[in-house]
């Protein structure tokens, strides 16, 4: 196991009715900007619960954050924060609203001219406004991590940044608010959170038993409950287990002291930015390609994952590893996601442009840093 040093300072408030605790969690006398998305919170009652819990606070609102949040929209909120001297940001929504709020928190305090530099050039973030979260969609883990992903519509780029300054001060997770999710978003959340675990697990063994056991446990839970949730949308226990699993899948714990491979995520950004594919949809297409292309490098962990997640114990190592890849792809299909670029109307002629972001950003992805734009292209060609 490699050395590590980390802290996760996010306070989690989990369970039925917990939005009522909001007033006690926000610092006293805060001037709050409530950030939300396209209006689902107004239809499912979450907005009313939040406003009631914030009774007595000075609250401004900023709605209209898109899925895969736009830089341009976030900058409109930054103007409001600066003009109105907002002191606390409250994200009420899924990963997109939370990520947008994290970016608004950092960009509002940014001293340079162009806050896009935070994402494009890794410009340093020295301060950020404090933020809290009411989560409505279990998927990204953004409610308990220090990262965010933002899309620039003008340049057709999607990029991420990380800083401990944007860890939420608290996140409220009430599984009941997920009952109103459309099936497509439920499935996206299941697949995204499963693949978050995979990207921190499926590299090569470093004898990190705690991390491996934790990761395998999360994958088993997400697989088992994921297969039940679409037929049982109002089952509290299924929703609760999926919600807590998704948070743990990307809250830094399982990734400590182990090699990681975020190549499917990074390559997937271009599929969203250029073709508008949902984030999870990019992953269910690309991950089987990474597993196939890097078969030899990942074989030992594929065999281990097969045994401990899918109960694949028969056959040679090669056979077991291939069955693991097939089981993952079958799972994504069972959840209703596509697993081929062609199913999304993306053709061979599009692949150069999709791999170009890897080149432009100078990325060398994967646990061995050997996925450059040439390899990214070959992986994408495997998924046509
Ligand atoms: O906008 P509203 O009207 O709220 O509707 C949303 C949106 O249309 C809807 N929704 C959310 N909660 C709902 C609901 N509808 C009914 N009932 C509810 N309770 O769902 C739609 C999708 O929401 P979104 O926030 O976009 O989904 P998700 O949570 O999957 O977030 C995706 C974004 O997170 C980024 C992705 O790249 C993408 O931009 N990620 C962030 C990460 C992080 N910060 O750590 C890691 C991930 O790998 C990911 O990259
Ligand atoms: Zn993801």
Short mmCIF file of C-alpha atoms and ligand atoms in Angstrom, two decimals:
data_model
loop_
_atom_site.label_atom_id
_atom_site.label_comp_id
_atom_site.label_asym_id
_atom_site.label_seq_id
_atom_site.Cartn_x
_atom_site.Cartn_y
_atom_site.Cartn_z
CA UNK A 1 0.00 0.00 0.00
CA UNK A 2 1.30 3.48 -0.86
CA UNK A 3 1.66 6.28 1.70
CA UNK A 4 -1.24 8.66 2.09
CA UNK A 5 -2.48 11.68 3.97
CA UNK A 6 -6.05 12.89 3.79
CA UNK A 7 -8.98 14.41 5.62
CA UNK A 8 -12.64 14.51 4.75
CA UNK A 9 -14.30 17.29 6.75
CA UNK A 10 -17.86 16.96 5.40
CA UNK A 11 -20.59 16.52 8.00
CA UNK A 12 -23.24 14.07 6.74
CA UNK A 13 -26.83 14.31 7.96
CA UNK A 14 -28.61 11.21 6.64
CA UNK A 15 -32.20 10.02 6.73
CA UNK A 16 -35.92 10.74 6.47
CA UNK A 17 -36.99 14.27 7.27
CA UNK A 18 -33.45 15.55 7.79
CA UNK A 19 -33.91 18.63 5.60
CA UNK A 20 -35.64 20.12 8.64
CA UNK A 21 -32.18 20.28 10.27
CA UNK A 22 -30.95 22.79 7.69
CA UNK A 23 -31.49 25.89 9.81
CA UNK A 24 -29.21 24.53 12.53
CA UNK A 25 -26.45 23.66 10.05
CA UNK A 26 -26.12 26.97 8.20
CA UNK A 27 -23.96 29.51 10.09
CA UNK A 28 -26.03 32.10 11.95
CA UNK A 29 -26.81 35.38 10.20
CA UNK A 30 -25.67 34.01 6.82
CA UNK A 31 -26.80 35.69 3.65
CA UNK A 32 -27.59 32.60 1.58
CA UNK A 33 -27.69 32.00 -2.16
CA UNK A 34 -29.85 28.93 -2.79
CA UNK A 35 -28.58 27.35 -6.03
CA UNK A 36 -30.76 24.87 -7.91
CA UNK A 37 -31.34 23.28 -11.30
CA UNK A 38 -34.17 23.16 -13.81
CA UNK A 39 -37.03 23.01 -11.34
CA UNK A 40 -37.38 19.40 -10.14
CA UNK A 41 -37.12 20.65 -6.54
CA UNK A 42 -40.20 22.81 -7.05
CA UNK A 43 -42.22 19.84 -8.29
CA UNK A 44 -41.20 17.25 -5.67
CA UNK A 45 -41.58 19.36 -2.54
CA UNK A 46 -37.87 19.70 -1.74
CA UNK A 47 -37.92 23.43 -2.38
CA UNK A 48 -40.75 23.93 0.13
CA UNK A 49 -38.94 21.84 2.77
CA UNK A 50 -35.76 23.87 2.26
CA UNK A 51 -37.51 27.26 2.42
CA UNK A 52 -39.36 26.25 5.56
CA UNK A 53 -36.16 25.07 7.23
CA UNK A 54 -34.47 28.37 6.35
CA UNK A 55 -37.21 30.50 7.84
CA UNK A 56 -35.60 33.62 9.33
CA UNK A 57 -32.52 33.59 7.08
CA UNK A 58 -31.87 36.13 4.35
CA UNK A 59 -32.15 33.92 1.23
CA UNK A 60 -31.57 34.78 -2.43
CA UNK A 61 -32.14 32.24 -5.18
CA UNK A 62 -30.38 31.23 -8.38
CA UNK A 63 -32.14 28.57 -10.48
CA UNK A 64 -31.47 27.21 -13.94
CA UNK A 65 -28.20 25.29 -13.45
CA UNK A 66 -28.10 22.84 -16.36
CA UNK A 67 -27.15 19.15 -16.25
CA UNK A 68 -23.40 19.25 -16.96
CA UNK A 69 -23.33 22.82 -15.62
CA UNK A 70 -22.28 25.62 -17.90
CA UNK A 71 -19.46 27.97 -17.02
CA UNK A 72 -21.43 30.82 -18.54
CA UNK A 73 -24.40 30.18 -16.20
CA UNK A 74 -22.18 29.85 -13.14
CA UNK A 75 -20.63 33.25 -13.91
CA UNK A 76 -24.09 34.86 -13.74
CA UNK A 77 -24.39 33.52 -10.20
CA UNK A 78 -20.90 34.82 -9.39
CA UNK A 79 -22.11 38.32 -10.34
CA UNK A 80 -25.00 38.01 -7.89
CA UNK A 81 -22.76 36.70 -5.11
CA UNK A 82 -20.38 39.64 -5.49
CA UNK A 83 -23.08 42.28 -5.90
CA UNK A 84 -25.21 41.06 -3.01
CA UNK A 85 -22.33 40.08 -0.72
CA UNK A 86 -23.62 36.58 -0.24
CA UNK A 87 -21.82 34.76 2.60
CA UNK A 88 -23.04 31.15 2.22
CA UNK A 89 -23.99 29.00 -0.79
CA UNK A 90 -26.58 26.24 -0.56
CA UNK A 91 -26.73 23.68 -3.37
CA UNK A 92 -30.06 21.86 -3.66
CA UNK A 93 -29.84 19.23 -6.38
CA UNK A 94 -27.69 16.56 -8.00
CA UNK A 95 -24.04 16.55 -9.00
CA UNK A 96 -24.49 19.33 -11.53
CA UNK A 97 -25.95 21.78 -9.02
CA UNK A 98 -23.36 20.85 -6.40
CA UNK A 99 -20.48 21.17 -8.86
CA UNK A 100 -21.78 24.50 -10.11
CA UNK A 101 -22.04 25.73 -6.53
CA UNK A 102 -18.47 24.64 -5.81
CA UNK A 103 -17.28 26.55 -8.85
CA UNK A 104 -19.32 29.62 -7.89
CA UNK A 105 -17.74 29.40 -4.41
CA UNK A 106 -14.23 29.43 -5.86
CA UNK A 107 -14.85 31.85 -8.75
CA UNK A 108 -16.50 34.45 -6.48
CA UNK A 109 -13.21 34.79 -4.58
CA UNK A 110 -10.90 34.36 -7.59
CA UNK A 111 -8.39 37.16 -8.00
CA UNK A 112 -7.42 36.63 -11.67
CA UNK A 113 -9.37 37.97 -14.66
CA UNK A 114 -10.71 34.73 -16.09
CA UNK A 115 -12.11 32.12 -13.68
CA UNK A 116 -12.13 29.51 -16.51
CA UNK A 117 -8.36 29.38 -15.82
CA UNK A 118 -9.21 27.44 -12.63
CA UNK A 119 -10.28 24.58 -14.91
CA UNK A 120 -8.20 25.11 -18.04
CA UNK A 121 -4.88 26.15 -16.50
CA UNK A 122 -5.16 24.86 -12.96
CA UNK A 123 -4.97 28.44 -11.65
CA UNK A 124 -4.55 28.37 -7.84
CA UNK A 125 -7.61 28.82 -5.64
CA UNK A 126 -6.73 30.66 -2.45
CA UNK A 127 -10.21 31.23 -1.02
CA UNK A 128 -13.76 30.01 -1.56
CA UNK A 129 -17.12 30.82 -0.02
CA UNK A 130 -18.46 28.16 2.35
CA UNK A 131 -21.18 25.90 0.95
CA UNK A 132 -23.71 23.31 2.09
CA UNK A 133 -25.66 20.67 0.16
CA UNK A 134 -29.13 19.14 0.06
CA UNK A 135 -28.60 16.14 -2.24
CA UNK A 136 -31.41 15.01 -4.56
CA UNK A 137 -29.63 12.50 -6.82
CA UNK A 138 -27.21 9.82 -5.59
CA UNK A 139 -24.48 9.45 -8.21
CA UNK A 140 -21.43 11.65 -8.19
CA UNK A 141 -20.27 11.74 -4.57
CA UNK A 142 -19.85 15.50 -5.02
CA UNK A 143 -21.74 15.96 -1.74
CA UNK A 144 -18.73 14.57 0.14
CA UNK A 145 -15.74 15.46 -2.02
CA UNK A 146 -13.56 18.34 -3.11
CA UNK A 147 -14.01 18.28 -6.87
CA UNK A 148 -16.28 19.67 -9.56
CA UNK A 149 -16.74 19.38 -13.31
CA UNK A 150 -17.82 22.34 -15.44
CA UNK A 151 -18.57 22.70 -19.17
CA UNK A 152 -17.64 25.67 -21.30
CA UNK A 153 -20.19 26.02 -24.08
CA UNK A 154 -18.15 28.50 -26.11
CA UNK A 155 -15.11 26.21 -26.31
CA UNK A 156 -17.02 22.90 -26.13
CA UNK A 157 -14.81 21.73 -23.26
CA UNK A 158 -15.69 19.93 -20.06
CA UNK A 159 -13.02 20.01 -17.32
CA UNK A 160 -12.64 19.42 -13.60
CA UNK A 161 -10.87 21.08 -10.68
CA UNK A 162 -10.18 19.99 -7.12
CA UNK A 163 -9.44 21.92 -3.95
CA UNK A 164 -10.12 21.13 -0.30
CA UNK A 165 -11.61 24.65 -0.07
CA UNK A 166 -14.81 23.41 -1.74
CA UNK A 167 -15.56 20.47 0.53
CA UNK A 168 -19.17 21.15 1.60
CA UNK A 169 -19.53 22.14 5.27
CA UNK A 170 -22.42 19.68 5.47
CA UNK A 171 -24.56 17.52 3.19
CA UNK A 172 -28.12 16.42 3.91
CA UNK A 173 -29.01 13.05 2.38
CA UNK A 174 -32.70 12.15 2.59
CA UNK A 175 -33.34 9.03 0.46
CA UNK A 176 -37.05 9.91 0.19
CA UNK A 177 -36.29 12.87 -2.07
CA UNK A 178 -34.94 10.44 -4.68
CA UNK A 179 -38.38 8.84 -5.25
CA UNK A 180 -39.18 11.48 -7.85
CA UNK A 181 -36.13 10.76 -10.02
CA UNK A 182 -36.82 9.68 -13.62
CA UNK A 183 -35.64 6.10 -14.32
CA UNK A 184 -32.90 7.38 -16.61
CA UNK A 185 -31.34 9.43 -13.81
CA UNK A 186 -31.65 6.56 -11.32
CA UNK A 187 -29.82 4.29 -13.76
CA UNK A 188 -27.20 6.96 -14.45
CA UNK A 189 -26.55 7.25 -10.73
CA UNK A 190 -26.16 3.51 -10.28
CA UNK A 191 -23.73 3.18 -13.19
CA UNK A 192 -21.74 6.33 -12.36
CA UNK A 193 -21.25 5.35 -8.72
CA UNK A 194 -20.32 1.75 -9.67
CA UNK A 195 -17.70 3.06 -12.10
CA UNK A 196 -16.30 5.48 -9.51
CA UNK A 197 -15.42 2.44 -7.44
CA UNK A 198 -14.00 0.65 -10.47
CA UNK A 199 -11.73 3.57 -11.37
CA UNK A 200 -10.16 3.48 -7.92
CA UNK A 201 -9.94 -0.31 -7.76
CA UNK A 202 -9.28 -1.82 -11.17
CA UNK A 203 -5.54 -1.21 -11.61
CA UNK A 204 -2.98 -3.62 -10.14
CA UNK A 205 -2.76 -5.20 -6.68
CA UNK A 206 -0.85 -3.31 -3.97
CA UNK A 207 -2.07 -5.50 -1.11
CA UNK A 208 -4.38 -2.76 0.20
CA UNK A 209 -6.87 -5.08 1.87
CA UNK A 210 -9.06 -2.48 3.55
CA UNK A 211 -9.49 -0.46 0.36
CA UNK A 212 -10.11 -3.58 -1.74
CA UNK A 213 -12.66 -5.05 0.67
CA UNK A 214 -14.45 -1.71 0.99
CA UNK A 215 -14.48 -1.23 -2.79
CA UNK A 216 -15.73 -4.78 -3.46
CA UNK A 217 -18.46 -4.34 -0.83
CA UNK A 218 -19.61 -1.11 -2.46
CA UNK A 219 -19.66 -2.69 -5.92
CA UNK A 220 -21.71 -5.64 -4.63
CA UNK A 221 -24.23 -3.34 -2.98
CA UNK A 222 -24.55 -1.05 -6.00
CA UNK A 223 -24.92 -4.06 -8.32
CA UNK A 224 -27.51 -5.82 -6.15
CA UNK A 225 -29.60 -2.79 -5.22
CA UNK A 226 -29.18 -1.23 -8.66
CA UNK A 227 -30.84 -4.23 -10.27
CA UNK A 228 -33.82 -3.86 -7.90
CA UNK A 229 -34.39 -0.12 -7.83
CA UNK A 230 -36.07 0.45 -11.19
CA UNK A 231 -38.83 -2.04 -10.31
CA UNK A 232 -39.13 -0.79 -6.71
CA UNK A 233 -38.82 2.98 -6.93
CA UNK A 234 -40.50 3.62 -3.55
CA UNK A 235 -38.52 1.09 -1.52
CA UNK A 236 -36.81 3.18 1.15
CA UNK A 237 -34.12 0.65 1.99
CA UNK A 238 -33.01 0.25 -1.61
CA UNK A 239 -32.88 4.03 -2.04
CA UNK A 240 -31.03 4.50 1.25
CA UNK A 241 -28.43 1.87 0.45
CA UNK A 242 -27.83 3.25 -3.02
CA UNK A 243 -27.55 6.79 -1.70
CA UNK A 244 -24.98 5.97 0.97
CA UNK A 245 -23.07 3.70 -1.42
CA UNK A 246 -22.82 6.46 -4.04
CA UNK A 247 -21.47 8.88 -1.45
CA UNK A 248 -18.85 6.39 -0.26
CA UNK A 249 -17.90 5.56 -3.83
CA UNK A 250 -16.27 8.96 -4.26
CA UNK A 251 -15.58 10.53 -0.88
CA UNK A 252 -11.81 9.79 -0.98
CA UNK A 253 -11.81 6.80 1.38
CA UNK A 254 -11.41 3.86 -1.00
CA UNK A 255 -8.81 5.66 -3.13
CA UNK A 256 -6.23 6.24 -0.39
CA UNK A 257 -2.90 4.51 -0.85
CA UNK A 258 -3.90 2.75 -4.09
CA UNK A 259 -3.21 3.45 -7.78
CA UNK A 260 -6.19 4.93 -9.64
CA UNK A 261 -7.30 5.07 -13.26
CA UNK A 262 -9.68 7.88 -14.19
CA UNK A 263 -9.22 7.43 -17.93
CA UNK A 264 -12.85 6.53 -18.72
CA UNK A 265 -13.97 9.67 -16.90
CA UNK A 266 -11.51 11.98 -18.61
CA UNK A 267 -12.11 10.55 -22.09
CA UNK A 268 -15.84 10.72 -21.41
CA UNK A 269 -15.78 14.49 -20.90
CA UNK A 270 -15.44 14.98 -24.66
CA UNK A 271 -18.44 12.71 -25.37
CA UNK A 272 -20.56 14.96 -23.18
CA UNK A 273 -19.11 18.25 -24.39
CA UNK A 274 -19.34 17.40 -28.10
CA UNK A 275 -22.34 15.05 -28.28
CA UNK A 276 -24.33 15.83 -25.13
CA UNK A 277 -24.21 12.27 -23.76
CA UNK A 278 -25.15 11.91 -20.09
CA UNK A 279 -22.06 11.52 -17.90
CA UNK A 280 -22.83 7.90 -16.92
CA UNK A 281 -23.60 7.08 -20.55
CA UNK A 282 -20.06 8.06 -21.55
CA UNK A 283 -18.66 5.73 -18.88
CA UNK A 284 -20.73 2.64 -19.72
CA UNK A 285 -19.40 2.91 -23.28
CA UNK A 286 -15.75 3.63 -22.51
CA UNK A 287 -15.01 1.51 -19.42
CA UNK A 288 -15.36 -1.85 -21.24
CA UNK A 289 -12.94 -0.43 -23.84
CA UNK A 290 -10.36 0.48 -21.19
CA UNK A 291 -10.76 -2.95 -19.57
CA UNK A 292 -10.28 -4.66 -22.93
CA UNK A 293 -7.35 -2.55 -24.13
CA UNK A 294 -5.56 -2.80 -20.78
CA UNK A 295 -6.50 -6.46 -20.25
CA UNK A 296 -3.00 -7.70 -19.36
CA UNK A 297 -2.25 -4.74 -17.05
CA UNK A 298 -5.55 -5.15 -15.21
CA UNK A 299 -5.92 -8.93 -15.32
CA UNK A 300 -5.07 -9.69 -11.69
CA UNK A 301 -7.65 -7.19 -10.43
CA UNK A 302 -10.23 -8.31 -13.03
CA UNK A 303 -9.94 -11.85 -11.65
CA UNK A 304 -10.23 -10.60 -8.06
CA UNK A 305 -13.22 -8.39 -8.94
CA UNK A 306 -14.90 -11.28 -10.75
CA UNK A 307 -14.64 -13.51 -7.69
CA UNK A 308 -15.63 -10.95 -5.06
CA UNK A 309 -18.27 -8.93 -6.93
CA UNK A 310 -19.82 -11.29 -9.50
CA UNK A 311 -18.97 -14.70 -7.92
CA UNK A 312 -16.96 -15.77 -10.98
CA UNK A 313 -14.73 -18.54 -9.68
CA UNK A 314 -14.52 -21.08 -12.52
CA UNK A 315 -12.02 -21.19 -15.38
CA UNK A 316 -8.55 -19.92 -16.15
CA UNK A 317 -7.50 -16.44 -15.12
CA UNK A 318 -8.01 -15.22 -18.67
CA UNK A 319 -11.51 -16.70 -18.83
CA UNK A 320 -12.46 -15.24 -15.47
CA UNK A 321 -11.15 -11.81 -16.40
CA UNK A 322 -13.09 -11.76 -19.67
CA UNK A 323 -16.25 -12.87 -17.83
CA UNK A 324 -15.79 -9.95 -15.42
CA UNK A 325 -15.69 -7.49 -18.31
CA UNK A 326 -18.79 -9.11 -19.83
CA UNK A 327 -20.59 -8.97 -16.46
CA UNK A 328 -19.94 -5.24 -16.14
CA UNK A 329 -21.23 -4.55 -19.64
CA UNK A 330 -24.28 -6.74 -19.02
CA UNK A 331 -24.99 -4.83 -15.80
CA UNK A 332 -24.89 -1.47 -17.59
CA UNK A 333 -27.28 -2.82 -20.24
CA UNK A 334 -29.63 -4.20 -17.56
CA UNK A 335 -29.75 -0.70 -16.11
CA UNK A 336 -30.85 0.53 -19.56
CA UNK A 337 -27.64 2.27 -20.63
CA UNK A 338 -26.00 1.92 -24.01
CA UNK A 339 -22.51 0.45 -24.29
CA UNK A 340 -21.49 1.35 -27.85
CA UNK A 341 -20.73 4.70 -29.51
CA UNK A 342 -22.70 3.61 -32.57
CA UNK A 343 -25.87 3.31 -30.48
CA UNK A 344 -25.48 7.04 -29.76
CA UNK A 345 -24.93 8.03 -33.38
CA UNK A 346 -21.17 8.49 -32.98
CA UNK A 347 -19.09 7.20 -35.90
CA UNK A 348 -15.47 6.50 -36.75
CA UNK A 349 -15.09 9.94 -38.34
CA UNK A 350 -15.89 11.57 -34.97
CA UNK A 351 -13.20 9.82 -32.98
CA UNK A 352 -10.28 12.15 -33.83
CA UNK A 353 -12.14 15.15 -32.45
CA UNK A 354 -13.18 13.20 -29.34
CA UNK A 355 -9.59 12.19 -28.55
CA UNK A 356 -8.27 15.73 -29.21
CA UNK A 357 -9.04 16.95 -25.66
CA UNK A 358 -6.58 14.39 -24.28
CA UNK A 359 -3.91 15.89 -26.53
CA UNK A 360 -4.83 19.52 -25.85
CA UNK A 361 -4.69 19.00 -22.07
CA UNK A 362 -1.47 16.97 -22.30
CA UNK A 363 -3.08 14.12 -20.37
CA UNK A 364 -1.33 10.77 -19.88
CA UNK A 365 -4.14 8.81 -18.33
CA UNK A 366 -4.44 5.48 -16.54
CA UNK A 367 -2.51 3.98 -13.65
CA UNK A 368 0.55 3.63 -15.90
CA UNK A 369 0.11 7.08 -17.51
CA UNK A 370 0.18 5.41 -20.90
CA UNK A 371 -3.14 6.61 -22.36
CA UNK A 372 -2.36 9.57 -24.61
CA UNK A 373 -4.59 10.76 -27.44
CA UNK A 374 -3.39 7.96 -29.76
CA UNK A 375 -4.34 5.26 -27.25
CA UNK A 376 -7.54 7.11 -26.33
CA UNK A 377 -8.50 6.96 -29.99
CA UNK A 378 -7.78 3.23 -30.19
CA UNK A 379 -9.91 2.62 -27.09
CA UNK A 380 -12.76 4.61 -28.61
CA UNK A 381 -12.47 2.68 -31.88
CA UNK A 382 -13.00 -0.53 -29.88
CA UNK A 383 -16.38 0.87 -28.77
CA UNK A 384 -17.89 1.87 -32.15
O1 LIG B 1 -32.15 20.27 -12.90
P1 LIG B 1 -33.27 19.61 -12.20
O2 LIG B 1 -34.60 20.11 -12.58
O3 LIG B 1 -33.06 19.58 -10.70
O4 LIG B 1 -33.31 18.06 -12.69
C1 LIG B 1 -32.23 17.18 -12.56
C2 LIG B 1 -31.49 16.96 -13.87
O5 LIG B 1 -32.34 17.16 -14.97
C3 LIG B 1 -32.77 15.82 -12.26
N1 LIG B 1 -33.00 15.58 -10.83
C4 LIG B 1 -32.10 15.67 -9.83
N2 LIG B 1 -32.65 15.29 -8.66
C5 LIG B 1 -33.95 14.98 -8.93
C6 LIG B 1 -34.17 15.16 -10.32
N3 LIG B 1 -35.35 14.94 -10.90
C7 LIG B 1 -36.36 14.50 -10.11
N4 LIG B 1 -36.21 14.26 -8.78
C8 LIG B 1 -35.02 14.48 -8.16
N5 LIG B 1 -34.87 14.19 -6.85
O6 LIG B 1 -31.79 14.93 -12.73
C9 LIG B 1 -31.14 15.50 -13.86
C10 LIG B 1 -29.66 15.23 -13.79
O7 LIG B 1 -29.08 15.90 -12.68
P2 LIG B 1 -27.49 16.05 -12.55
O8 LIG B 1 -27.22 16.82 -11.34
O9 LIG B 1 -26.95 16.56 -13.85
O10 LIG B 1 -27.01 14.54 -12.43
P3 LIG B 1 -25.78 13.93 -11.68
O11 LIG B 1 -25.97 13.96 -10.21
O12 LIG B 1 -25.58 12.63 -12.34
O13 LIG B 1 -24.55 14.91 -12.00
C11 LIG B 1 -23.85 14.84 -13.22
C12 LIG B 1 -22.74 15.88 -13.23
O14 LIG B 1 -21.78 15.61 -12.19
C13 LIG B 1 -20.46 15.50 -12.77
C14 LIG B 1 -20.75 15.00 -14.14
O15 LIG B 1 -19.66 15.18 -15.00
C15 LIG B 1 -21.95 15.83 -14.54
O16 LIG B 1 -21.56 17.12 -14.93
N6 LIG B 1 -19.62 14.67 -11.91
C16 LIG B 1 -19.17 15.20 -10.76
C17 LIG B 1 -18.29 14.53 -9.93
C18 LIG B 1 -17.81 15.12 -8.67
N7 LIG B 1 -18.06 16.39 -8.42
O17 LIG B 1 -17.13 14.45 -7.90
C19 LIG B 1 -17.78 13.21 -10.26
C20 LIG B 1 -18.53 12.53 -11.35
O18 LIG B 1 -17.65 11.60 -11.94
C21 LIG B 1 -19.07 13.42 -12.39
O19 LIG B 1 -18.07 13.74 -13.35
ZN1 LIG B 2 -18.57 9.95 -12.61
#
